Tab-separated table of N, CA and C and ligand atoms in Angstrom:
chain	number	residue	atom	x	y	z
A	9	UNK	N	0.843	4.961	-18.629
A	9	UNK	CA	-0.585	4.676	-18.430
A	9	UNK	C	-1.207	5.804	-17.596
A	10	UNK	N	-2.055	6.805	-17.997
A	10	UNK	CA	-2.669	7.537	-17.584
A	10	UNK	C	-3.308	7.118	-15.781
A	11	UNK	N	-3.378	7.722	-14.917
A	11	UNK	CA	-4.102	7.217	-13.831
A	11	UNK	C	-5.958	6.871	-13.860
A	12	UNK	N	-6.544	6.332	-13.722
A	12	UNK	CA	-7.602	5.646	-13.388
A	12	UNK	C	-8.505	5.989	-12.154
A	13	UNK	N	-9.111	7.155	-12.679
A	13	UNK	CA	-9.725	8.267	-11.190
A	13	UNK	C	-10.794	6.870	-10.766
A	14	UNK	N	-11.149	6.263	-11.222
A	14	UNK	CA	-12.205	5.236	-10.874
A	14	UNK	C	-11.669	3.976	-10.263
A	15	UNK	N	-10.068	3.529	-9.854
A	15	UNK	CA	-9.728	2.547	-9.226
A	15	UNK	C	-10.371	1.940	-8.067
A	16	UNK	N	-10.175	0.952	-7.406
A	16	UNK	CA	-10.892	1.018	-5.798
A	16	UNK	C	-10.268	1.691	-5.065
A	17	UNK	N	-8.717	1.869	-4.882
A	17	UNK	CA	-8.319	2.750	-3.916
A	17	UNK	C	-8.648	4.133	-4.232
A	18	UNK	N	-8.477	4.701	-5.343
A	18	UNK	CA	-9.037	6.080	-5.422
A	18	UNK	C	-10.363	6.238	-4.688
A	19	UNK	N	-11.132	5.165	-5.136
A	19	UNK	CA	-13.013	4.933	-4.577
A	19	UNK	C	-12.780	5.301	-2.711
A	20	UNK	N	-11.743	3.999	-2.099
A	20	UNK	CA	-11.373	4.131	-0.964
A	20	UNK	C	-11.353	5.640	-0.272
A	21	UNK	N	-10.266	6.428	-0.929
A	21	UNK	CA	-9.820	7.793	-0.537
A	21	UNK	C	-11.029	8.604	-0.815
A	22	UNK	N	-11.860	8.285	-1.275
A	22	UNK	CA	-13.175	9.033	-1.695
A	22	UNK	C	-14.042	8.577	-0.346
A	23	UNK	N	-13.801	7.996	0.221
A	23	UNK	CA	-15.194	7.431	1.218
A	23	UNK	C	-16.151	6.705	0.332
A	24	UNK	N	-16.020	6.739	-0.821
A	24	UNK	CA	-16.907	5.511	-1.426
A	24	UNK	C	-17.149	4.343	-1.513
A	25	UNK	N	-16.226	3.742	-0.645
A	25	UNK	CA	-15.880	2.340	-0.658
A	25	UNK	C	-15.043	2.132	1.238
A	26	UNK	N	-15.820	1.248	1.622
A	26	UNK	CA	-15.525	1.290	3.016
A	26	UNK	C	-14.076	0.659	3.102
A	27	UNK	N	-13.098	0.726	4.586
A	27	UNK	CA	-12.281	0.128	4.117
A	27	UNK	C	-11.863	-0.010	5.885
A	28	UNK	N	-11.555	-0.830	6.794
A	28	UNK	CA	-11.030	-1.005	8.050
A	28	UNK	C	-9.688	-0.174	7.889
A	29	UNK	N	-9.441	1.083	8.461
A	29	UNK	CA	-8.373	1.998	8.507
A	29	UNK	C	-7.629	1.258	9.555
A	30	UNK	N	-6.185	1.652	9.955
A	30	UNK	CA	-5.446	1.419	10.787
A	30	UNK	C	-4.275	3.060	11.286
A	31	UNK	N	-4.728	3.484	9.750
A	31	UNK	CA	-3.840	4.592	10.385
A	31	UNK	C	-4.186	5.450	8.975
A	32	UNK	N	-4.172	6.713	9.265
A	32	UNK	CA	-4.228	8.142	8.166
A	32	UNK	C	-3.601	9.298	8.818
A	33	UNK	N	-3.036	10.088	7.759
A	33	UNK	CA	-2.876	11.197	7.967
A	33	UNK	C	-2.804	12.085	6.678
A	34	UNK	N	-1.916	13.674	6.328
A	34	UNK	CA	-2.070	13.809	5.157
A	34	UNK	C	-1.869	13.603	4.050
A	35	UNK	N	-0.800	12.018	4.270
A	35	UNK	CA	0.057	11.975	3.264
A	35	UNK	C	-0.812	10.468	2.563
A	36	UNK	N	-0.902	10.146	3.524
A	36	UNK	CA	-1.175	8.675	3.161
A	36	UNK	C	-2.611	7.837	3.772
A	37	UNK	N	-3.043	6.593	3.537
A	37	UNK	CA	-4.171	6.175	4.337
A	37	UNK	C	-3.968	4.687	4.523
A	38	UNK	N	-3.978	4.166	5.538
A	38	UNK	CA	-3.402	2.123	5.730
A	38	UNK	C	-4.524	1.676	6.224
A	39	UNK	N	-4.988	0.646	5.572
A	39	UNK	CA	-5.943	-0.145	5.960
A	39	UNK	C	-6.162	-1.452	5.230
A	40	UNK	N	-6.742	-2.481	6.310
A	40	UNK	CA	-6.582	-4.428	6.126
A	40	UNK	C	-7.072	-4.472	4.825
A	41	UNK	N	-5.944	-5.183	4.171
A	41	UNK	CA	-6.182	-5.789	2.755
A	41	UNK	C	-7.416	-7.131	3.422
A	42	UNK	N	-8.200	-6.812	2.003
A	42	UNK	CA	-9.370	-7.021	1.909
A	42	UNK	C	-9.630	-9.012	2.235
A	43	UNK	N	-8.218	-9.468	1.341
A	43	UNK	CA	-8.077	-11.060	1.319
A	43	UNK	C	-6.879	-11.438	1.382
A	44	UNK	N	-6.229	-10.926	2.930
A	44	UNK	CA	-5.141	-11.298	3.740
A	44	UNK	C	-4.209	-12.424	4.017
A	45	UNK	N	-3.532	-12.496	3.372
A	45	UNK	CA	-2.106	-13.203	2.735
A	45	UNK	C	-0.968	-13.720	3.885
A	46	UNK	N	-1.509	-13.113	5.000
A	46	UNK	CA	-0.756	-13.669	6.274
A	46	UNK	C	-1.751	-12.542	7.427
A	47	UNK	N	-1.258	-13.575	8.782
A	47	UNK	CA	-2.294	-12.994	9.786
A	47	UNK	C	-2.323	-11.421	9.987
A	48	UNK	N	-1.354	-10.651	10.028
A	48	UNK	CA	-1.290	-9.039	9.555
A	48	UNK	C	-1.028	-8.681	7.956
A	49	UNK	N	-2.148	-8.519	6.830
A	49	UNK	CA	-2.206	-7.519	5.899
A	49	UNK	C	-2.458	-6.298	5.548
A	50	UNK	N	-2.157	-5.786	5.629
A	50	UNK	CA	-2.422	-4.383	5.919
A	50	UNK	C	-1.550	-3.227	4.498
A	51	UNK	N	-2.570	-2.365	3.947
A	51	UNK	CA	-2.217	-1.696	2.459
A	51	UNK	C	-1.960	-0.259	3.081
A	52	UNK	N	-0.941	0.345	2.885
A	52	UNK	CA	-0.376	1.424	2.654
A	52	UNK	C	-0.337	2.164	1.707
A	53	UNK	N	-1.328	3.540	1.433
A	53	UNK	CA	-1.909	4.047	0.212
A	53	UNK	C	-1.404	5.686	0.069
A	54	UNK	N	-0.811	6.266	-1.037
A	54	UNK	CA	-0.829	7.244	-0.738
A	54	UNK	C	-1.794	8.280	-1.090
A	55	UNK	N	-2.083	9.735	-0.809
A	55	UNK	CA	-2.794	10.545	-1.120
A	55	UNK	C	-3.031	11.134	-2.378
A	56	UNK	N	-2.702	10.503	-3.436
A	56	UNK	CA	-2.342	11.480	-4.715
A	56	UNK	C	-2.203	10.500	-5.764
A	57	UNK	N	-2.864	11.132	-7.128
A	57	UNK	CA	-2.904	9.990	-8.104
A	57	UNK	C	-1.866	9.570	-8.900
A	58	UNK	N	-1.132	8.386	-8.256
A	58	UNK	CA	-0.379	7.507	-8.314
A	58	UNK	C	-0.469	6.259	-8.900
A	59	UNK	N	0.074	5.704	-10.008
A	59	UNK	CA	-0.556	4.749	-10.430
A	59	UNK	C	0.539	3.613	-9.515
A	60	UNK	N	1.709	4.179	-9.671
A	60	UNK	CA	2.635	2.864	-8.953
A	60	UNK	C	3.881	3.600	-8.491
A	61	UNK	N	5.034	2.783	-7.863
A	61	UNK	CA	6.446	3.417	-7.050
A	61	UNK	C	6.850	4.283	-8.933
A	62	UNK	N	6.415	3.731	-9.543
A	62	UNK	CA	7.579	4.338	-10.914
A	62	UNK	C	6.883	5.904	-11.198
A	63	UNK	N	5.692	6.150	-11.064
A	63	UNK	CA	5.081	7.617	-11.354
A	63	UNK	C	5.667	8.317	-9.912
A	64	UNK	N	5.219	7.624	-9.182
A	64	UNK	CA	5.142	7.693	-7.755
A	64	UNK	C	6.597	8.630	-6.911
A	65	UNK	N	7.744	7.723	-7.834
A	65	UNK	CA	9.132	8.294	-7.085
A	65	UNK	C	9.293	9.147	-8.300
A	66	UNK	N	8.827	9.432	-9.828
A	66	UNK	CA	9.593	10.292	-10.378
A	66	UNK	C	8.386	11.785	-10.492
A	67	UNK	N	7.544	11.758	-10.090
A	67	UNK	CA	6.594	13.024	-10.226
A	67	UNK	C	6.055	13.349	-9.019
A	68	UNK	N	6.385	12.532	-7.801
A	68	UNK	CA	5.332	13.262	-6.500
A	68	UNK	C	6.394	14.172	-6.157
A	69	UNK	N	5.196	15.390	-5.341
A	69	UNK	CA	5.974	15.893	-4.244
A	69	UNK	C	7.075	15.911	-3.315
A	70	UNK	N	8.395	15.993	-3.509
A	70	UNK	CA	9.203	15.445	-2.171
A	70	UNK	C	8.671	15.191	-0.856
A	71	UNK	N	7.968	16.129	-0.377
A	71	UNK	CA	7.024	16.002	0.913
A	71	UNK	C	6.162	14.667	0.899
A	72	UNK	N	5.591	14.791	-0.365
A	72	UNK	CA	4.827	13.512	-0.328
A	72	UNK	C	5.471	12.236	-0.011
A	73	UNK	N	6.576	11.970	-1.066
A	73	UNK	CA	7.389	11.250	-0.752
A	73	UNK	C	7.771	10.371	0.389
A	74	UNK	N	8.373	11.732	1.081
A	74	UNK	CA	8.686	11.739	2.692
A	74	UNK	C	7.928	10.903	3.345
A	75	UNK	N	6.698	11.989	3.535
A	75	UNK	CA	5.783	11.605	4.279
A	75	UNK	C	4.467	10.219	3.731
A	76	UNK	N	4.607	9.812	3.026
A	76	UNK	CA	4.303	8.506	2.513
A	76	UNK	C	4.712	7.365	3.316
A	77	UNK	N	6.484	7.498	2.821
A	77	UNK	CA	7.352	6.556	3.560
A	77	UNK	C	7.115	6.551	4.855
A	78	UNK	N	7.020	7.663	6.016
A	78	UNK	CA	6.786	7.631	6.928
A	78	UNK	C	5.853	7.134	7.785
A	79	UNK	N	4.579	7.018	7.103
A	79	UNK	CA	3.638	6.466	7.153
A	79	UNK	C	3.663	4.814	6.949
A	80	UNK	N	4.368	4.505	6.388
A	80	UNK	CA	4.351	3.202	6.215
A	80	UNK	C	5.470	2.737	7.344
A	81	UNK	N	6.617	3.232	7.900
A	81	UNK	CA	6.918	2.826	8.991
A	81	UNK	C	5.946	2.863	10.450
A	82	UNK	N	5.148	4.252	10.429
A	82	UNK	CA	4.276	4.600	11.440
A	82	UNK	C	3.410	3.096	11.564
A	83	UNK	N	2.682	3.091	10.533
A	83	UNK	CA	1.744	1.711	10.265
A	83	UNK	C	2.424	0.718	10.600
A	84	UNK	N	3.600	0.282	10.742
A	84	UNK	CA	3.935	-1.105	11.193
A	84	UNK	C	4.098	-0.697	12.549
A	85	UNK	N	4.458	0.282	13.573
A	85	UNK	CA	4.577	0.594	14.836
A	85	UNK	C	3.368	0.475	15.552
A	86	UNK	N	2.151	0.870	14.936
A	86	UNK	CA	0.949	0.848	15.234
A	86	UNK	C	0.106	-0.766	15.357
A	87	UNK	N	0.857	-1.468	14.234
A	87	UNK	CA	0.372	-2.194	14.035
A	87	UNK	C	0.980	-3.749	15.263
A	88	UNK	N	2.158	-2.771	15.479
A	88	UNK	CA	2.939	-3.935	17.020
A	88	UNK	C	3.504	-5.177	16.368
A	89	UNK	N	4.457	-4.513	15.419
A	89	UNK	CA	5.313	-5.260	13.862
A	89	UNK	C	6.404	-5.181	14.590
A	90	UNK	N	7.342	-4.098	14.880
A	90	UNK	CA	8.446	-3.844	14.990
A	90	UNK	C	9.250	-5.292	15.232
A	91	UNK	N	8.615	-5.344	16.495
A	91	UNK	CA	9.662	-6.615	17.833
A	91	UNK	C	9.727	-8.122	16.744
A	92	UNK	N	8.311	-8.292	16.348
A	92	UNK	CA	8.715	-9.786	15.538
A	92	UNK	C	9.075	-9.369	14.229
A	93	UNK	N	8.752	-8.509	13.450
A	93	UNK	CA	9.207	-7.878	12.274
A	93	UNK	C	8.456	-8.017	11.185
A	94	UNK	N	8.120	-7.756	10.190
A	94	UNK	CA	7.803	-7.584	9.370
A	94	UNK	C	8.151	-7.791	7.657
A	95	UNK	N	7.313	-7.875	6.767
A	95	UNK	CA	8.027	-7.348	5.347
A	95	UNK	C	6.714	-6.298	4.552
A	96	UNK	N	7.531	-5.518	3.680
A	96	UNK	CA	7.136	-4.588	2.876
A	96	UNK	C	6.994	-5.222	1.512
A	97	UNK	N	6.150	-4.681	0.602
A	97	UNK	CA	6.393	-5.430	-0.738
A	97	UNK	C	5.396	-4.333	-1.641
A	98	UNK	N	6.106	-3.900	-3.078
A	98	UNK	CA	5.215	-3.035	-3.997
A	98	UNK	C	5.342	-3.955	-5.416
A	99	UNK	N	4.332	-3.941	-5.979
A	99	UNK	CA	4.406	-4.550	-7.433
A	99	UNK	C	3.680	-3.446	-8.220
A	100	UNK	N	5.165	-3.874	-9.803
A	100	UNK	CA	4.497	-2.707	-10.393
A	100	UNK	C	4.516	-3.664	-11.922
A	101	UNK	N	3.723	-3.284	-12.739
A	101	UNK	CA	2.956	-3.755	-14.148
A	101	UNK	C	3.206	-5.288	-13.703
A	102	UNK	N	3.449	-5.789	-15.362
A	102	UNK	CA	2.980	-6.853	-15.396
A	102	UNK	C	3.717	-8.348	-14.556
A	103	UNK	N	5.191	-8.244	-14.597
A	103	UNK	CA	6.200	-8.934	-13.859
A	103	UNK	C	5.556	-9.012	-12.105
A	104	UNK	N	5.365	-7.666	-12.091
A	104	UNK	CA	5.144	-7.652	-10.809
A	104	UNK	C	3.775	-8.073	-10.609
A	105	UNK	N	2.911	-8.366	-11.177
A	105	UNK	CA	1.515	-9.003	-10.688
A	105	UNK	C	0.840	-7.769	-9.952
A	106	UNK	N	0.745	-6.883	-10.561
A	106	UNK	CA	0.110	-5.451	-9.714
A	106	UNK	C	-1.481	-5.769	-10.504
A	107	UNK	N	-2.477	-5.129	-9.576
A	107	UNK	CA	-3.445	-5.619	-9.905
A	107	UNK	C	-4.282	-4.585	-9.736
A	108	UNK	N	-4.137	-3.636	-8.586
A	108	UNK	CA	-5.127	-2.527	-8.431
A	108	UNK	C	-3.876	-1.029	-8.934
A	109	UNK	N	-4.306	-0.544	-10.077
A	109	UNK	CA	-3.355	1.074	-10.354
A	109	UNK	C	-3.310	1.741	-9.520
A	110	UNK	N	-3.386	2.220	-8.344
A	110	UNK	CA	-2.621	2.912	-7.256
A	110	UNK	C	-1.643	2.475	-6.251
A	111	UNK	N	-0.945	3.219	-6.152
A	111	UNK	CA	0.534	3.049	-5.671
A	111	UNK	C	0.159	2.354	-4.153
A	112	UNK	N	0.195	0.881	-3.828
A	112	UNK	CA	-0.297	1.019	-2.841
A	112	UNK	C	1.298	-0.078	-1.984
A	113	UNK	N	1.865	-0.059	-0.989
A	113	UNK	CA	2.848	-0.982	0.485
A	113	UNK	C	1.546	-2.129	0.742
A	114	UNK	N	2.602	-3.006	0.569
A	114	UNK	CA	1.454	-3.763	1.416
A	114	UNK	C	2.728	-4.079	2.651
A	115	UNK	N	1.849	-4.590	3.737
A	115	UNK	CA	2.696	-4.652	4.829
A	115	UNK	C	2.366	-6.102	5.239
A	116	UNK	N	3.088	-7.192	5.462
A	116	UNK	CA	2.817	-8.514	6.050
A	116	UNK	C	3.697	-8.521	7.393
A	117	UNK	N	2.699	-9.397	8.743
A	117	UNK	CA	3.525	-9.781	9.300
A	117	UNK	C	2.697	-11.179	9.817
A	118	UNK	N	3.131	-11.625	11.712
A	118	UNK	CA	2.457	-12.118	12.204
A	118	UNK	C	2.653	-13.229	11.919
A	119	UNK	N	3.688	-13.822	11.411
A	119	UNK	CA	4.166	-15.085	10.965
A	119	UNK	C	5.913	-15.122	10.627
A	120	UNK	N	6.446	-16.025	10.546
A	120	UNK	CA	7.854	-15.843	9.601
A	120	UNK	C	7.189	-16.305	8.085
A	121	UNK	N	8.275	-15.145	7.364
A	121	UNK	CA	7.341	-15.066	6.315
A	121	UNK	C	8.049	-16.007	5.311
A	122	UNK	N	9.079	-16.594	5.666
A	122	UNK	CA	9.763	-17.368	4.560
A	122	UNK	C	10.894	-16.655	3.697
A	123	UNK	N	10.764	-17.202	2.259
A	123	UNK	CA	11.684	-16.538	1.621
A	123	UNK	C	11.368	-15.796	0.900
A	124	UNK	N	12.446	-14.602	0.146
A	124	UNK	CA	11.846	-13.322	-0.483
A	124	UNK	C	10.487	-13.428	-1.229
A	125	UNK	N	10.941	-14.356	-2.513
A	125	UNK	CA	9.986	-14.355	-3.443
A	125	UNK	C	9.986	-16.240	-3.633
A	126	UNK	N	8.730	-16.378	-3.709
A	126	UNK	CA	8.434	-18.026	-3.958
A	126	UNK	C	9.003	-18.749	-5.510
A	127	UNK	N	9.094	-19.654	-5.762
A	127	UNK	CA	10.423	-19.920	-6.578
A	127	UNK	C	8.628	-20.489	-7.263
A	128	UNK	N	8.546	-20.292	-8.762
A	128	UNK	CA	7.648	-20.794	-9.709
A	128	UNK	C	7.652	-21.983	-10.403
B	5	AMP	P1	-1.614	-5.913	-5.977
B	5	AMP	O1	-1.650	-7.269	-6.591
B	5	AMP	O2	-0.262	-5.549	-5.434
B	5	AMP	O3	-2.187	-4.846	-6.885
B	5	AMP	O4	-2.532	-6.001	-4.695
B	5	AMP	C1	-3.852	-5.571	-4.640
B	5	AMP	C2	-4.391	-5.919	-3.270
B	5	AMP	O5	-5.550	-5.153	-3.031
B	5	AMP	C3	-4.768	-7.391	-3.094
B	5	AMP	O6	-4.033	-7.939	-2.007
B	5	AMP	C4	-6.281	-7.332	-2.807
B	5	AMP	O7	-6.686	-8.306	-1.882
B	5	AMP	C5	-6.434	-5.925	-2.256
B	5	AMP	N1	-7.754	-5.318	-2.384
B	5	AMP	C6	-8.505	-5.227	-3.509
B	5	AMP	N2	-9.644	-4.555	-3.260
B	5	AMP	C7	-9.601	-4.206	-1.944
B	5	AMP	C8	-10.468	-3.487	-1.081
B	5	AMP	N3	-11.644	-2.986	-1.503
B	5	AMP	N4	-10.096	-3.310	0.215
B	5	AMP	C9	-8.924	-3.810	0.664
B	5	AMP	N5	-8.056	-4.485	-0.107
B	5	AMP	C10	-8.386	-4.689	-1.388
């Protein structure tokens, strides 16, 4: 699937679309998911058109890479995750219920979060 220069997160990384930041740098940009799923939501985005982890880990930059990941640990340090802990979570096509085409972490905490995945 071709990338989607018109997504909201692309819009986001554009300044076209406002967004409560928590943390940026060059790799990446984190800021509060919009309709927050536990008391810390918070989206981990990277810099580069990414539709999901599958374009994402086989065509970015190694650097990018890197420094992506890094960012998404930075963002939970910032965010004062560490001590009670946290979870990470990426969905990609349709299984995964992905909903916006850019590669985006979401980060939950601020609660115990239960179990991995909710049984249907
Ligand atoms: P996913 O289902 O993994 O694609 O998750 C998409 C997430 O993006 C959802 O949790 C939405 O609430 C969130 N979202 C959509 N639009 C915005 C926005 N403009 N700002 C922040 N979060 C958003």
């Amino acid at each position: 699937m071709p990338y989607d220069t018109d997504n909201v997160f692309a819009r986001i990384l554009r300044g076209e679309i406002p967004c409560r930041a928590v943390y940026e740098d060059e790799f990446a940009l984190a800021f509060h998911d919009l309709h927050p799923q536990a008391p810390v939501h918070v989206l981990v985005i990277p810099k580069g058109p990414y539709t999901s982890l599958e374009d994402f880990s086989r065509a970015a930059p190694p650097e990018l890479q890197a420094g992506f990941l890094r960012a998404v640990g930075e963002t939970a340090r910032r965010l004062g995750l560490v001590e009670s802990g946290y979870r990470v979570l990426a969905n990609h096509g349709r299984d995964g219920g992905q909903e916006v085409p850019h590669l985006h972490i979401h980060i939950f905490g601020g609660r115990p979060l239960g179990r991995m995945v909710q049984p249907t």
